[in-house]
PDB file of C-alpha atoms and ligand atoms in Angstrom:
ATOM      1  CA  MET A   1       0.000   0.000   0.000  1.00 93.00           C
ATOM      2  CA  LEU A   2       2.717   2.456   1.034  1.00 97.00           C
ATOM      3  CA  THR A   3       6.484   2.128   0.809  1.00 98.00           C
ATOM      4  CA  VAL A   4       8.803   4.819   2.116  1.00 98.00           C
ATOM      5  CA  GLU A   5      12.461   4.545   1.107  1.00 97.00           C
ATOM      6  CA  ARG A   6      15.372   6.552   2.465  1.00 97.00           C
ATOM      7  CA  LEU A   7      13.124   9.579   2.973  1.00 97.00           C
ATOM      8  CA  THR A   8      15.112  12.635   4.045  1.00 97.00           C
ATOM      9  CA  LYS A   9      14.062  16.237   4.599  1.00 96.00           C
ATOM     10  CA  SER A  10      15.775  19.335   5.959  1.00 96.00           C
ATOM     11  CA  TYR A  11      14.206  22.770   6.385  1.00 94.00           C
ATOM     12  CA  ASN A  12      16.086  25.689   4.852  1.00 84.00           C
ATOM     13  CA  ARG A  13      19.216  23.582   4.400  1.00 74.00           C
ATOM     14  CA  GLY A  14      19.425  23.265   8.187  1.00 81.00           C
ATOM     15  CA  ALA A  15      19.595  20.107  10.293  1.00 87.00           C
ATOM     16  CA  LEU A  16      17.781  17.064   8.933  1.00 93.00           C
ATOM     17  CA  ALA A  17      14.202  16.897  10.254  1.00 95.00           C
ATOM     18  CA  ILE A  18      13.927  13.304   9.033  1.00 96.00           C
ATOM     19  CA  GLU A  19      16.776  11.164   7.787  1.00 96.00           C
ATOM     20  CA  ASP A  20      16.837   7.943   5.794  1.00 97.00           C
ATOM     21  CA  ILE A  21      13.404   6.726   6.865  1.00 98.00           C
ATOM     22  CA  ASN A  22      12.411   3.307   5.474  1.00 98.00           C
ATOM     23  CA  PHE A  23       9.225   1.343   6.103  1.00 98.00           C
ATOM     24  CA  VAL A  24       6.392  -0.515   4.397  1.00 98.00           C
ATOM     25  CA  VAL A  25       2.738  -0.268   5.416  1.00 98.00           C
ATOM     26  CA  GLU A  26       0.450  -3.190   4.591  1.00 96.00           C
ATOM     27  CA  PRO A  27      -3.166  -2.515   3.607  1.00 96.00           C
ATOM     28  CA  HIS A  28      -5.938  -2.599   6.233  1.00 96.00           C
ATOM     29  CA  THR A  29      -3.520  -2.070   9.122  1.00 97.00           C
ATOM     30  CA  PHE A  30      -3.216   0.582  11.813  1.00 98.00           C
ATOM     31  CA  THR A  31       0.353   1.846  12.138  1.00 98.00           C
ATOM     32  CA  ALA A  32       1.210   4.145  15.038  1.00 98.00           C
ATOM     33  CA  ILE A  33       4.176   6.500  14.757  1.00 98.00           C
ATOM     34  CA  LEU A  34       5.533   7.286  18.188  1.00 97.00           C
ATOM     35  CA  GLY A  35       8.088   9.914  19.040  1.00 95.00           C
ATOM     36  CA  PRO A  36       8.744  12.917  21.264  1.00 93.00           C
ATOM     37  CA  SER A  37       7.853  16.420  20.201  1.00 93.00           C
ATOM     38  CA  GLY A  38      10.159  17.614  17.407  1.00 93.00           C
ATOM     39  CA  ALA A  39      11.134  14.057  16.403  1.00 95.00           C
ATOM     40  CA  GLY A  40       9.927  14.533  12.823  1.00 96.00           C
ATOM     41  CA  LYS A  41       6.490  12.854  12.831  1.00 97.00           C
ATOM     42  CA  THR A  42       4.597  15.716  11.161  1.00 97.00           C
ATOM     43  CA  THR A  43       7.400  16.265   8.641  1.00 97.00           C
ATOM     44  CA  LEU A  44       7.199  12.579   7.708  1.00 98.00           C
ATOM     45  CA  LEU A  45       3.444  12.689   7.030  1.00 97.00           C
ATOM     46  CA  ARG A  46       3.771  15.919   5.042  1.00 97.00           C
ATOM     47  CA  CYS A  47       6.556  14.393   2.938  1.00 97.00           C
ATOM     48  CA  ILE A  48       4.434  11.296   2.250  1.00 97.00           C
ATOM     49  CA  LEU A  49       1.646  13.517   0.948  1.00 96.00           C
ATOM     50  CA  GLN A  50       4.197  15.656  -0.965  1.00 95.00           C
ATOM     51  CA  LEU A  51       3.010  18.790   0.828  1.00 95.00           C
ATOM     52  CA  LEU A  52       6.693  19.103   1.608  1.00 95.00           C
ATOM     53  CA  ARG A  53       9.171  18.162  -1.058  1.00 94.00           C
ATOM     54  CA  PRO A  54      11.610  15.611   0.404  1.00 95.00           C
ATOM     55  CA  ASP A  55      15.339  16.225  -0.238  1.00 95.00           C
ATOM     56  CA  ARG A  56      15.700  12.629  -1.337  1.00 95.00           C
ATOM     57  CA  GLY A  57      14.103   9.224  -1.054  1.00 96.00           C
ATOM     58  CA  LYS A  58      10.992   7.598  -2.472  1.00 96.00           C
ATOM     59  CA  VAL A  59       7.313   7.367  -1.574  1.00 97.00           C
ATOM     60  CA  TRP A  60       5.368   4.597  -3.320  1.00 98.00           C
ATOM     61  CA  PHE A  61       1.603   4.647  -2.849  1.00 97.00           C
ATOM     62  CA  GLN A  62      -0.511   1.931  -4.463  1.00 96.00           C
ATOM     63  CA  GLY A  63       2.287   1.224  -6.909  1.00 93.00           C
ATOM     64  CA  ARG A  64       2.861   4.851  -7.917  1.00 96.00           C
ATOM     65  CA  ASP A  65       6.021   6.837  -7.189  1.00 96.00           C
ATOM     66  CA  LEU A  66       4.606  10.076  -5.768  1.00 96.00           C
ATOM     67  CA  MET A  67       7.937  11.873  -6.090  1.00 94.00           C
ATOM     68  CA  THR A  68       8.182  11.487  -9.861  1.00 94.00           C
ATOM     69  CA  CYS A  69       4.588  11.045 -11.075  1.00 95.00           C
ATOM     70  CA  SER A  70       2.803  13.768 -13.053  1.00 95.00           C
ATOM     71  CA  ALA A  71       0.753  16.497 -11.348  1.00 94.00           C
ATOM     72  CA  ARG A  72      -2.449  14.788 -12.506  1.00 93.00           C
ATOM     73  CA  GLU A  73      -1.341  11.426 -11.086  1.00 95.00           C
ATOM     74  CA  LEU A  74      -0.383  13.109  -7.817  1.00 95.00           C
ATOM     75  CA  ARG A  75      -3.868  14.680  -7.620  1.00 92.00           C
ATOM     76  CA  GLU A  76      -5.440  11.252  -8.213  1.00 92.00           C
ATOM     77  CA  SER A  77      -3.311   9.644  -5.518  1.00 95.00           C
ATOM     78  CA  ARG A  78      -3.985  12.434  -3.023  1.00 94.00           C
ATOM     79  CA  ALA A  79      -7.713  11.954  -3.596  1.00 93.00           C
ATOM     80  CA  ARG A  80      -7.241   8.483  -2.082  1.00 95.00           C
ATOM     81  CA  ILE A  81      -5.378   9.829   0.965  1.00 96.00           C
ATOM     82  CA  ALA A  82      -7.278  11.642   3.708  1.00 95.00           C
ATOM     83  CA  THR A  83      -5.763  13.631   6.534  1.00 95.00           C
ATOM     84  CA  VAL A  84      -7.019  13.994  10.077  1.00 95.00           C
ATOM     85  CA  ALA A  85      -5.301  16.718  12.085  1.00 92.00           C
ATOM     86  CA  GLN A  86      -5.075  17.689  15.715  1.00 90.00           C
ATOM     87  CA  GLN A  87      -6.830  20.997  14.946  1.00 89.00           C
ATOM     88  CA  PHE A  88      -9.682  19.220  13.083  1.00 87.00           C
ATOM     89  CA  ASN A  89      -9.286  21.288   9.862  1.00 89.00           C
ATOM     90  CA  LEU A  90     -13.009  21.650   9.241  1.00 94.00           C
ATOM     91  CA  VAL A  91     -14.701  24.612   7.593  1.00 93.00           C
ATOM     92  CA  ARG A  92     -16.121  26.114  10.775  1.00 93.00           C
ATOM     93  CA  ARG A  93     -19.206  27.805   9.341  1.00 93.00           C
ATOM     94  CA  ARG A  94     -20.237  24.818   7.232  1.00 93.00           C
ATOM     95  CA  SER A  95     -22.397  21.955   8.465  1.00 95.00           C
ATOM     96  CA  ALA A  96     -21.036  18.535   9.360  1.00 96.00           C
ATOM     97  CA  LEU A  97     -22.529  17.197   6.121  1.00 95.00           C
ATOM     98  CA  GLU A  98     -21.035  19.961   3.956  1.00 93.00           C
ATOM     99  CA  ASN A  99     -17.646  19.295   5.542  1.00 94.00           C
ATOM    100  CA  CYS A 100     -17.947  15.641   4.559  1.00 94.00           C
ATOM    101  CA  LEU A 101     -18.805  16.569   0.978  1.00 92.00           C
ATOM    102  CA  GLY A 102     -15.735  18.810   0.918  1.00 87.00           C
ATOM    103  CA  GLY A 103     -13.690  15.656   0.364  1.00 82.00           C
ATOM    104  CA  ARG A 104     -15.257  15.294  -3.096  1.00 87.00           C
ATOM    105  CA  LEU A 105     -15.409  18.887  -4.369  1.00 79.00           C
ATOM    106  CA  GLN A 106     -12.757  18.323  -7.013  1.00 77.00           C
ATOM    107  CA  GLU A 107     -15.153  15.963  -8.802  1.00 78.00           C
ATOM    108  CA  LEU A 108     -17.896  18.580  -9.138  1.00 76.00           C
ATOM    109  CA  PRO A 109     -18.281  21.417 -11.624  1.00 74.00           C
ATOM    110  CA  LEU A 110     -17.540  24.840 -10.146  1.00 75.00           C
ATOM    111  CA  TRP A 111     -21.168  26.050 -10.270  1.00 76.00           C
ATOM    112  CA  ARG A 112     -22.304  23.166  -8.059  1.00 72.00           C
ATOM    113  CA  CYS A 113     -19.579  24.009  -5.491  1.00 69.00           C
ATOM    114  CA  LEU A 114     -20.452  27.723  -5.537  1.00 69.00           C
ATOM    115  CA  PHE A 115     -24.167  27.175  -4.985  1.00 70.00           C
ATOM    116  CA  GLY A 116     -23.765  24.181  -2.689  1.00 72.00           C
ATOM    117  CA  LEU A 117     -25.880  22.098  -5.089  1.00 77.00           C
ATOM    118  CA  PHE A 118     -24.641  18.605  -4.434  1.00 84.00           C
ATOM    119  CA  PRO A 119     -25.932  15.593  -6.397  1.00 86.00           C
ATOM    120  CA  ASN A 120     -28.294  13.389  -4.368  1.00 89.00           C
ATOM    121  CA  SER A 121     -26.003  10.384  -4.677  1.00 90.00           C
ATOM    122  CA  LEU A 122     -23.189  12.365  -3.032  1.00 92.00           C
ATOM    123  CA  LEU A 123     -25.497  13.670  -0.299  1.00 93.00           C
ATOM    124  CA  ARG A 124     -26.475  10.075   0.452  1.00 95.00           C
ATOM    125  CA  GLU A 125     -22.818   9.070   0.693  1.00 95.00           C
ATOM    126  CA  GLY A 126     -22.108  11.929   3.095  1.00 95.00           C
ATOM    127  CA  MET A 127     -25.075  10.978   5.259  1.00 96.00           C
ATOM    128  CA  ALA A 128     -24.012   7.312   5.242  1.00 96.00           C
ATOM    129  CA  ALA A 129     -20.525   8.350   6.369  1.00 96.00           C
ATOM    130  CA  LEU A 130     -21.968  10.444   9.194  1.00 96.00           C
ATOM    131  CA  GLU A 131     -24.133   7.494  10.195  1.00 95.00           C
ATOM    132  CA  ARG A 132     -21.023   5.285  10.227  1.00 95.00           C
ATOM    133  CA  VAL A 133     -19.391   7.598  12.776  1.00 95.00           C
ATOM    134  CA  GLN A 134     -22.689   7.968  14.681  1.00 94.00           C
ATOM    135  CA  LEU A 135     -23.221  11.637  13.913  1.00 96.00           C
ATOM    136  CA  LEU A 136     -26.358  11.533  11.808  1.00 96.00           C
ATOM    137  CA  ASP A 137     -28.165  13.668  14.405  1.00 96.00           C
ATOM    138  CA  VAL A 138     -25.766  16.615  13.923  1.00 97.00           C
ATOM    139  CA  ALA A 139     -25.501  16.420  10.119  1.00 96.00           C
ATOM    140  CA  PHE A 140     -26.923  19.932   9.681  1.00 96.00           C
ATOM    141  CA  GLN A 141     -25.143  21.600  12.587  1.00 97.00           C
ATOM    142  CA  ARG A 142     -22.292  23.996  11.955  1.00 96.00           C
ATOM    143  CA  ALA A 143     -18.873  22.467  12.566  1.00 96.00           C
ATOM    144  CA  ASP A 144     -17.928  25.127  15.108  1.00 95.00           C
ATOM    145  CA  HIS A 145     -20.946  24.163  17.234  1.00 96.00           C
ATOM    146  CA  LEU A 146     -19.702  20.594  17.652  1.00 96.00           C
ATOM    147  CA  SER A 147     -17.570  19.176  20.470  1.00 94.00           C
ATOM    148  CA  GLY A 148     -13.929  18.246  19.835  1.00 94.00           C
ATOM    149  CA  GLY A 149     -14.746  14.548  19.612  1.00 94.00           C
ATOM    150  CA  GLN A 150     -17.609  15.219  17.201  1.00 95.00           C
ATOM    151  CA  LYS A 151     -15.362  17.403  15.035  1.00 96.00           C
ATOM    152  CA  GLN A 152     -12.800  14.647  14.785  1.00 95.00           C
ATOM    153  CA  ARG A 153     -15.511  12.148  13.849  1.00 95.00           C
ATOM    154  CA  VAL A 154     -16.686  14.553  11.116  1.00 96.00           C
ATOM    155  CA  ALA A 155     -13.098  14.628   9.818  1.00 96.00           C
ATOM    156  CA  ILE A 156     -13.179  10.822   9.736  1.00 96.00           C
ATOM    157  CA  ALA A 157     -16.586  10.854   8.001  1.00 96.00           C
ATOM    158  CA  ARG A 158     -15.063  13.258   5.448  1.00 95.00           C
ATOM    159  CA  ALA A 159     -12.331  10.663   4.814  1.00 95.00           C
ATOM    160  CA  LEU A 160     -15.032   8.037   4.227  1.00 95.00           C
ATOM    161  CA  THR A 161     -16.982  10.334   1.879  1.00 95.00           C
ATOM    162  CA  GLN A 162     -13.722  11.015   0.059  1.00 94.00           C
ATOM    163  CA  ARG A 163     -13.452   7.219  -0.409  1.00 94.00           C
ATOM    164  CA  ALA A 164      -9.894   7.416   0.854  1.00 95.00           C
ATOM    165  CA  SER A 165      -7.960   4.191   1.192  1.00 96.00           C
ATOM    166  CA  LEU A 166      -5.293   5.694   3.478  1.00 97.00           C
ATOM    167  CA  ILE A 167      -5.796   8.020   6.443  1.00 97.00           C
ATOM    168  CA  LEU A 168      -2.821  10.009   7.694  1.00 97.00           C
ATOM    169  CA  ALA A 169      -3.707  11.205  11.191  1.00 97.00           C
ATOM    170  CA  ASP A 170      -1.394  13.693  12.881  1.00 97.00           C
ATOM    171  CA  GLU A 171      -1.945  13.515  16.643  1.00 95.00           C
ATOM    172  CA  PRO A 172      -5.712  13.347  16.128  1.00 95.00           C
ATOM    173  CA  ILE A 173      -6.431  13.028  19.838  1.00 95.00           C
ATOM    174  CA  ALA A 174      -4.034  15.649  21.200  1.00 92.00           C
ATOM    175  CA  SER A 175      -6.820  18.063  22.097  1.00 89.00           C
ATOM    176  CA  LEU A 176      -9.376  15.501  23.274  1.00 93.00           C
ATOM    177  CA  ASP A 177     -10.180  14.199  26.757  1.00 93.00           C
ATOM    178  CA  PRO A 178      -9.132  10.583  27.455  1.00 93.00           C
ATOM    179  CA  LYS A 179     -12.578   9.016  26.960  1.00 93.00           C
ATOM    180  CA  THR A 180     -13.122  10.809  23.641  1.00 94.00           C
ATOM    181  CA  ALA A 181      -9.575   9.948  22.580  1.00 95.00           C
ATOM    182  CA  HIS A 182     -10.350   6.244  23.052  1.00 95.00           C
ATOM    183  CA  ALA A 183     -13.564   6.604  21.042  1.00 94.00           C
ATOM    184  CA  VAL A 184     -11.740   8.269  18.119  1.00 95.00           C
ATOM    185  CA  LEU A 185      -8.885   5.739  18.060  1.00 96.00           C
ATOM    186  CA  GLY A 186     -11.373   2.877  18.390  1.00 96.00           C
ATOM    187  CA  LEU A 187     -13.274   4.249  15.417  1.00 95.00           C
ATOM    188  CA  LEU A 188     -10.103   4.542  13.298  1.00 96.00           C
ATOM    189  CA  ARG A 189      -9.171   1.002  14.246  1.00 96.00           C
ATOM    190  CA  SER A 190     -12.594  -0.376  13.331  1.00 95.00           C
ATOM    191  CA  LEU A 191     -12.383   1.324   9.922  1.00 94.00           C
ATOM    192  CA  CYS A 192      -9.267  -0.730   9.136  1.00 93.00           C
ATOM    193  CA  ALA A 193     -11.090  -3.970   9.882  1.00 90.00           C
ATOM    194  CA  GLU A 194     -14.546  -3.120   8.565  1.00 92.00           C
ATOM    195  CA  GLU A 195     -14.077  -0.587   5.754  1.00 90.00           C
ATOM    196  CA  GLY A 196     -10.722  -1.806   4.441  1.00 91.00           C
ATOM    197  CA  LEU A 197      -8.973   1.457   5.296  1.00 96.00           C
ATOM    198  CA  THR A 198      -5.322   1.797   6.218  1.00 98.00           C
ATOM    199  CA  VAL A 199      -4.379   4.185   9.014  1.00 98.00           C
ATOM    200  CA  ILE A 200      -1.061   5.801   9.883  1.00 98.00           C
ATOM    201  CA  CYS A 201      -1.369   7.763  13.082  1.00 98.00           C
ATOM    202  CA  ASN A 202       1.155   9.995  14.842  1.00 97.00           C
ATOM    203  CA  LEU A 203       0.799   9.636  18.585  1.00 95.00           C
ATOM    204  CA  HIS A 204       2.557  10.732  21.736  1.00 88.00           C
ATOM    205  CA  GLN A 205       1.161   8.138  24.092  1.00 91.00           C
ATOM    206  CA  VAL A 206       2.741   4.698  24.161  1.00 94.00           C
ATOM    207  CA  GLU A 207      -0.214   3.085  25.925  1.00 94.00           C
ATOM    208  CA  LEU A 208      -2.688   4.220  23.275  1.00 95.00           C
ATOM    209  CA  ALA A 209      -0.389   3.041  20.486  1.00 96.00           C
ATOM    210  CA  ARG A 210      -0.125  -0.315  22.257  1.00 96.00           C
ATOM    211  CA  GLN A 211      -3.879  -0.608  22.576  1.00 96.00           C
ATOM    212  CA  TYR A 212      -4.991   0.378  19.067  1.00 97.00           C
ATOM    213  CA  SER A 213      -2.190  -0.248  16.553  1.00 97.00           C
ATOM    214  CA  ASP A 214      -1.009  -3.347  14.715  1.00 97.00           C
ATOM    215  CA  ARG A 215       2.462  -1.990  14.291  1.00 98.00           C
ATOM    216  CA  ILE A 216       4.574   0.699  15.919  1.00 98.00           C
ATOM    217  CA  LEU A 217       7.217   2.846  14.280  1.00 98.00           C
ATOM    218  CA  GLY A 218       9.377   4.969  16.570  1.00 97.00           C
ATOM    219  CA  ILE A 219      11.121   8.168  15.536  1.00 96.00           C
ATOM    220  CA  GLN A 220      13.851   9.820  17.575  1.00 94.00           C
ATOM    221  CA  ALA A 221      15.602  12.964  16.338  1.00 94.00           C
ATOM    222  CA  GLY A 222      14.525  12.356  12.734  1.00 96.00           C
ATOM    223  CA  LYS A 223      15.644   8.716  12.591  1.00 96.00           C
ATOM    224  CA  LEU A 224      13.525   5.592  12.554  1.00 97.00           C
ATOM    225  CA  VAL A 225      14.686   3.731  15.646  1.00 96.00           C
ATOM    226  CA  LEU A 226      11.853   1.244  15.991  1.00 96.00           C
ATOM    227  CA  ASP A 227       9.657  -0.870  13.693  1.00 97.00           C
ATOM    228  CA  VAL A 228       7.850  -3.685  15.510  1.00 97.00           C
ATOM    229  CA  PRO A 229       4.524  -5.499  15.539  1.00 98.00           C
ATOM    230  CA  THR A 230       2.665  -3.951  18.482  1.00 97.00           C
ATOM    231  CA  HIS A 231       2.430  -7.191  20.462  1.00 96.00           C
ATOM    232  CA  GLN A 232       6.243  -7.368  20.512  1.00 96.00           C
ATOM    233  CA  LEU A 233       6.788  -3.853  21.899  1.00 94.00           C
ATOM    234  CA  SER A 234       9.141  -4.003  24.890  1.00 93.00           C
ATOM    235  CA  THR A 235      10.131  -1.461  27.529  1.00 92.00           C
ATOM    236  CA  SER A 236      13.583  -1.115  25.993  1.00 92.00           C
ATOM    237  CA  ASP A 237      11.923  -0.312  22.642  1.00 91.00           C
ATOM    238  CA  VAL A 238      10.001   2.504  24.307  1.00 91.00           C
ATOM    239  CA  ASN A 239      13.155   3.805  25.972  1.00 90.00           C
ATOM    240  CA  ARG A 240      14.913   3.884  22.623  1.00 89.00           C
ATOM    241  CA  VAL A 241      12.238   6.211  21.219  1.00 91.00           C
ATOM    242  CA  TYR A 242      12.049   8.487  24.246  1.00 90.00           C
ATOM    243  CA  LYS A 243      15.710   8.600  25.346  1.00 78.00           C
ATOM    244  CA  SER A 244      16.895  12.158  25.894  1.00 59.00           C
TER     245      SER A 244
HETATM  246  N1  ADP B   1       8.459  24.837   8.951  1.00 94.14           N
HETATM  247  C1  ADP B   1       9.589  24.507   9.578  1.00 94.14           C
HETATM  248  N2  ADP B   1      10.723  25.232   9.423  1.00 94.14           N
HETATM  249  C2  ADP B   1      11.881  24.897  10.037  1.00 94.14           C
HETATM  250  N3  ADP B   1      12.001  23.830  10.859  1.00 94.14           N
HETATM  251  C3  ADP B   1      10.911  23.074  11.082  1.00 94.14           C
HETATM  252  C4  ADP B   1       9.646  23.362  10.456  1.00 94.14           C
HETATM  253  N4  ADP B   1       8.738  22.429  10.855  1.00 94.14           N
HETATM  254  C5  ADP B   1       9.400  21.588  11.678  1.00 94.14           C
HETATM  255  N5  ADP B   1      10.690  21.960  11.828  1.00 94.14           N
HETATM  256  C6  ADP B   1      11.712  21.268  12.621  1.00 94.14           C
HETATM  257  O1  ADP B   1      11.806  19.933  12.168  1.00 94.14           O
HETATM  258  C7  ADP B   1      11.928  19.030  13.252  1.00 94.14           C
HETATM  259  C8  ADP B   1      10.790  18.032  13.217  1.00 94.14           C
HETATM  260  O2  ADP B   1       9.563  18.706  13.454  1.00 94.14           O
HETATM  261  P1  ADP B   1       8.141  17.996  13.355  1.00 94.14           P
HETATM  262  O3  ADP B   1       8.104  17.193  12.115  1.00 94.14           O
HETATM  263  O4  ADP B   1       7.111  19.050  13.526  1.00 94.14           O
HETATM  264  O5  ADP B   1       8.180  17.027  14.624  1.00 94.14           O
HETATM  265  P2  ADP B   1       6.967  16.340  15.434  1.00 94.14           P
HETATM  266  O6  ADP B   1       5.763  16.349  14.564  1.00 94.14           O
HETATM  267  O7  ADP B   1       7.475  14.963  15.742  1.00 94.14           O
HETATM  268  O8  ADP B   1       6.788  17.138  16.685  1.00 94.14           O
HETATM  269  C9  ADP B   1      11.954  19.880  14.520  1.00 94.14           C
HETATM  270  O9  ADP B   1      13.311  20.098  14.863  1.00 94.14           O
HETATM  271  C10 ADP B   1      11.309  21.171  14.084  1.00 94.14           C
HETATM  272  O10 ADP B   1      11.805  22.254  14.830  1.00 94.14           O
HETATM  273 MG1   MG B   2       3.889  17.098  14.952  1.00 94.14          MG
END
């Protein structure tokens, strides 16, 4: 599904934010990326999506080299990759449903986007996605009137409406209370098993990674220092990621 080879990125020719990162992600799995603040987790996700141009290395997604493919191919591949961010990244004044449909705007003619005239089939898909994340009752509420947990579930419903096959989640639970955090991670996990999605999720908390992921990657100062199936994670592995 995703292969990352020797991925390296520096900002402004300074120190390397990530260096020589290699890993393979199998479809329908939940991979947690653990690492202290500043380790390079966000940089890695942004390089995968080509929002940041890596200095060198390769990113293969569904058999396509995202570093060298055409702009049109990159657009097609990005349409299959959804992002879920700590800060929710919803359009605040739009409804939950409209936010979900936002994942498909590029398919629609401009006049439909401008007037908010969405085809019925797309509206049904958006509603089905909201039902899947148990938010049908707030479909017509403005995003900024929703709780943090609800916002994050709308972001996940948007990924479903987008028909993404890969979700890149960057600390999606960092601003949620513990109970809501469990609900959001549980939902992401169930999407891998039930909807055939693949999730890569940056996390701070070892215990949550242990509970919800199939595999754990650890980044320390820009380097991949850990790549284990979750059930094999040991205390010394954790220490390697969080050593000062
Ligand atoms: N836009 C930027 N310009 C310069 N340096 C940056 C920028 N973004 C991140 N960095 C640096 O790159 C390193 C990795 O940052 P980041 O990927 O945000 O780590 P994490 O997400 O693990 O906290 C840090 O040293 C950070 O200071
Ligand atoms: Mg980050």
